[in-house]
Amino acid sequence: MATEPQILLLNGPNLNMLGQREPAIYGTDTLAEIEQRCHAHADALGLALNFKQSNHEGELVTWIQDANGVCDGLIINAGAYTHTSIALLDALTLLDCPIIELHLSNVFAREKFRHHSYISPVATGVICGLGGHGYMLAMDAVKRLLDD
Ligand code: DQA
C-alpha cells in the first residue's frame, strides 16, 4: 500500500495566541481548534499531517530544512515573518514540493507593510482572507497539486 503524502503545516509567531488575539481580524477559534479540524480534514483527504507552531524564526528555518526530501507538501502561515524574513525565503527555496502561503486575514486589505511577502515568490499559491477555513483550502490545494 502506498504511504500517505506527508504534509508539514507551519505556523509562525503569535499564532499560538489565536482566540485571544485581535478576534475581529483573526476570529475566535484557537490554534488548537484549527489544528483539530486540520487533522480531521487531512484524514479525509488521505494526507499525513504534521502541524507545528513556533515563535522563533530559526526554529521555523530548521523545520523547513528538515522537510527537504521528506515532505510532499508544505503549508506555511509565517505570521509577521512573512513580511520580514529573507531567512524563511532562503529555506523555502531549498524545497522542491508544493508550497502554499497561508494567512487568516486578507493582508492586502490591511496596513501597507503587510502587502509585501518575502515568501510569495517561492510559493506555489497563496490563500488569504478566509480565516480558519483557509487551512482546509490549503490542504485541498496540496492534495490537488499532488494528484495532478
Ligand atoms: C497573518 C497576517 C500577518 O500579517 C500577521 O503578522 C500575522 C497573521 C494572518 O494569518 O493573517 O501574524 O499571517
PDB file of N, CA and C and ligand atoms in Angstrom, residues 12-15 18 21-22 25-26 76-83 102-107 110-111 113-115 127-129 135, ligand 1:
ATOM      1  N   GLY A  12       3.703  30.531  12.298  1.00  0.00           N
ATOM      2  CA  GLY A  12       4.732  31.381  12.869  1.00  0.00           C
ATOM      3  C   GLY A  12       4.286  32.125  14.119  1.00  0.00           C
ATOM      4  N   PRO A  13       4.978  33.227  14.418  1.00  0.00           N
ATOM      5  CA  PRO A  13       4.824  33.911  15.693  1.00  0.00           C
ATOM      6  C   PRO A  13       3.427  34.445  15.944  1.00  0.00           C
ATOM      7  N   ASN A  14       3.021  34.342  17.190  1.00  0.00           N
ATOM      8  CA  ASN A  14       1.765  34.879  17.718  1.00  0.00           C
ATOM      9  C   ASN A  14       0.525  34.098  17.297  1.00  0.00           C
ATOM     10  N   LEU A  15       0.696  33.106  16.435  1.00  0.00           N
ATOM     11  CA  LEU A  15      -0.482  32.323  16.032  1.00  0.00           C
ATOM     12  C   LEU A  15      -0.928  31.391  17.166  1.00  0.00           C
ATOM     13  N   LEU A  18      -4.099  32.775  18.917  1.00  0.00           N
ATOM     14  CA  LEU A  18      -5.411  32.853  18.254  1.00  0.00           C
ATOM     15  C   LEU A  18      -6.504  32.551  19.263  1.00  0.00           C
ATOM     16  N   ARG A  21      -6.253  36.825  20.347  1.00  0.00           N
ATOM     17  CA  ARG A  21      -5.537  37.854  19.613  1.00  0.00           C
ATOM     18  C   ARG A  21      -6.447  38.515  18.572  1.00  0.00           C
ATOM     19  N   GLU A  22      -6.723  39.800  18.728  1.00  0.00           N
ATOM     20  CA  GLU A  22      -7.491  40.575  17.749  1.00  0.00           C
ATOM     21  C   GLU A  22      -8.582  39.735  17.065  1.00  0.00           C
ATOM     22  N   ILE A  25     -10.093  40.481  13.704  1.00  0.00           N
ATOM     23  CA  ILE A  25      -9.277  40.233  12.496  1.00  0.00           C
ATOM     24  C   ILE A  25      -9.061  38.731  12.288  1.00  0.00           C
ATOM     25  N   TYR A  26      -8.737  38.024  13.387  1.00  0.00           N
ATOM     26  CA  TYR A  26      -8.303  36.630  13.234  1.00  0.00           C
ATOM     27  C   TYR A  26      -9.362  35.606  13.642  1.00  0.00           C
ATOM     28  N   ILE A  76       2.421  27.104   4.926  1.00  0.00           N
ATOM     29  CA  ILE A  76       3.012  27.973   5.951  1.00  0.00           C
ATOM     30  C   ILE A  76       2.224  29.262   6.137  1.00  0.00           C
ATOM     31  N   ASN A  77       1.806  29.480   7.385  1.00  0.00           N
ATOM     32  CA  ASN A  77       1.354  30.796   7.816  1.00  0.00           C
ATOM     33  C   ASN A  77       2.503  31.347   8.649  1.00  0.00           C
ATOM     34  N   ALA A  78       3.325  32.149   8.022  1.00  0.00           N
ATOM     35  CA  ALA A  78       4.553  32.626   8.675  1.00  0.00           C
ATOM     36  C   ALA A  78       4.293  33.822   9.581  1.00  0.00           C
ATOM     37  N   GLY A  79       3.023  34.241   9.724  1.00  0.00           N
ATOM     38  CA  GLY A  79       2.726  35.395  10.579  1.00  0.00           C
ATOM     39  C   GLY A  79       3.549  36.591  10.120  1.00  0.00           C
ATOM     40  N   ALA A  80       4.025  37.376  11.064  1.00  0.00           N
ATOM     41  CA  ALA A  80       4.749  38.606  10.716  1.00  0.00           C
ATOM     42  C   ALA A  80       6.065  38.333   9.995  1.00  0.00           C
ATOM     43  N   TYR A  81       6.634  37.120  10.152  1.00  0.00           N
ATOM     44  CA  TYR A  81       7.883  36.806   9.424  1.00  0.00           C
ATOM     45  C   TYR A  81       7.676  36.812   7.918  1.00  0.00           C
ATOM     46  N   THR A  82       6.422  36.665   7.488  1.00  0.00           N
ATOM     47  CA  THR A  82       6.099  36.783   6.056  1.00  0.00           C
ATOM     48  C   THR A  82       6.690  38.070   5.475  1.00  0.00           C
ATOM     49  N   HIS A  83       6.587  39.125   6.287  1.00  0.00           N
ATOM     50  CA  HIS A  83       6.902  40.467   5.786  1.00  0.00           C
ATOM     51  C   HIS A  83       8.338  40.886   6.081  1.00  0.00           C
ATOM     52  N   LEU A 102      -0.123  30.902   3.482  1.00  0.00           N
ATOM     53  CA  LEU A 102      -1.465  31.000   4.051  1.00  0.00           C
ATOM     54  C   LEU A 102      -1.538  32.153   5.043  1.00  0.00           C
ATOM     55  N   HIS A 103      -2.655  32.877   5.006  1.00  0.00           N
ATOM     56  CA  HIS A 103      -2.947  33.899   6.020  1.00  0.00           C
ATOM     57  C   HIS A 103      -4.420  33.850   6.358  1.00  0.00           C
ATOM     58  N   LEU A 104      -4.722  33.993   7.629  1.00  0.00           N
ATOM     59  CA  LEU A 104      -6.125  34.060   8.046  1.00  0.00           C
ATOM     60  C   LEU A 104      -6.791  35.323   7.516  1.00  0.00           C
ATOM     61  N   SER A 105      -6.093  36.443   7.668  1.00  0.00           N
ATOM     62  CA  SER A 105      -6.664  37.732   7.281  1.00  0.00           C
ATOM     63  C   SER A 105      -6.295  38.051   5.839  1.00  0.00           C
ATOM     64  N   ASN A 106      -7.046  39.010   5.276  1.00  0.00           N
ATOM     65  CA  ASN A 106      -6.702  39.498   3.940  1.00  0.00           C
ATOM     66  C   ASN A 106      -5.628  40.562   4.110  1.00  0.00           C
ATOM     67  N   VAL A 107      -4.374  40.133   3.980  1.00  0.00           N
ATOM     68  CA  VAL A 107      -3.251  41.039   4.252  1.00  0.00           C
ATOM     69  C   VAL A 107      -3.252  42.250   3.309  1.00  0.00           C
ATOM     70  N   ARG A 110      -5.118  45.339   4.603  1.00  0.00           N
ATOM     71  CA  ARG A 110      -4.621  45.833   5.898  1.00  0.00           C
ATOM     72  C   ARG A 110      -3.475  46.835   5.665  1.00  0.00           C
ATOM     73  N   GLU A 111      -2.646  47.052   6.683  1.00  0.00           N
ATOM     74  CA  GLU A 111      -1.575  48.046   6.586  1.00  0.00           C
ATOM     75  C   GLU A 111      -0.650  47.717   5.412  1.00  0.00           C
ATOM     76  N   PHE A 113       2.517  47.641   5.172  1.00  0.00           N
ATOM     77  CA  PHE A 113       3.678  46.768   5.416  1.00  0.00           C
ATOM     78  C   PHE A 113       3.312  45.296   5.319  1.00  0.00           C
ATOM     79  N   ARG A 114       1.997  44.981   5.346  1.00  0.00           N
ATOM     80  CA  ARG A 114       1.585  43.572   5.200  1.00  0.00           C
ATOM     81  C   ARG A 114       1.367  43.184   3.737  1.00  0.00           C
ATOM     82  N   HIS A 115       1.493  44.161   2.825  1.00  0.00           N
ATOM     83  CA  HIS A 115       1.226  43.852   1.410  1.00  0.00           C
ATOM     84  C   HIS A 115       2.395  43.118   0.774  1.00  0.00           C
ATOM     85  N   ILE A 127      -3.126  31.682  -0.143  1.00  0.00           N
ATOM     86  CA  ILE A 127      -4.519  31.741   0.302  1.00  0.00           C
ATOM     87  C   ILE A 127      -4.574  32.745   1.447  1.00  0.00           C
ATOM     88  N   CYS A 128      -5.437  33.745   1.339  1.00  0.00           N
ATOM     89  CA  CYS A 128      -5.553  34.693   2.449  1.00  0.00           C
ATOM     90  C   CYS A 128      -6.962  35.249   2.537  1.00  0.00           C
ATOM     91  N   GLY A 129      -7.342  35.642   3.761  1.00  0.00           N
ATOM     92  CA  GLY A 129      -8.602  36.345   3.964  1.00  0.00           C
ATOM     93  C   GLY A 129      -9.786  35.445   4.252  1.00  0.00           C
ATOM     94  N   TYR A 135      -7.166  27.130   6.057  1.00  0.00           N
ATOM     95  CA  TYR A 135      -6.283  25.991   6.340  1.00  0.00           C
ATOM     96  C   TYR A 135      -6.782  24.741   5.600  1.00  0.00           C
TER      97      TYR A 135
HETATM   98  C1  DQA B   1      -1.174  36.667   9.387  1.00  0.00           C
HETATM   99  C2  DQA B   1      -1.015  38.071   8.780  1.00  0.00           C
HETATM  100  C3  DQA B   1       0.297  38.697   9.225  1.00  0.00           C
HETATM  101  O1  DQA B   1       0.410  39.999   8.663  1.00  0.00           O
HETATM  102  C4  DQA B   1       0.338  38.827  10.737  1.00  0.00           C
HETATM  103  O2  DQA B   1       1.570  39.365  11.156  1.00  0.00           O
HETATM  104  C5  DQA B   1       0.053  37.536  11.416  1.00  0.00           C
HETATM  105  C6  DQA B   1      -1.016  36.695  10.896  1.00  0.00           C
HETATM  106  C7  DQA B   1      -2.557  36.069   9.086  1.00  0.00           C
HETATM  107  O3  DQA B   1      -2.720  34.871   9.268  1.00  0.00           O
HETATM  108  O4  DQA B   1      -3.481  36.805   8.698  1.00  0.00           O
HETATM  109  O5  DQA B   1       0.635  37.219  12.440  1.00  0.00           O
HETATM  110  O6  DQA B   1      -0.202  35.809   8.819  1.00  0.00           O
END
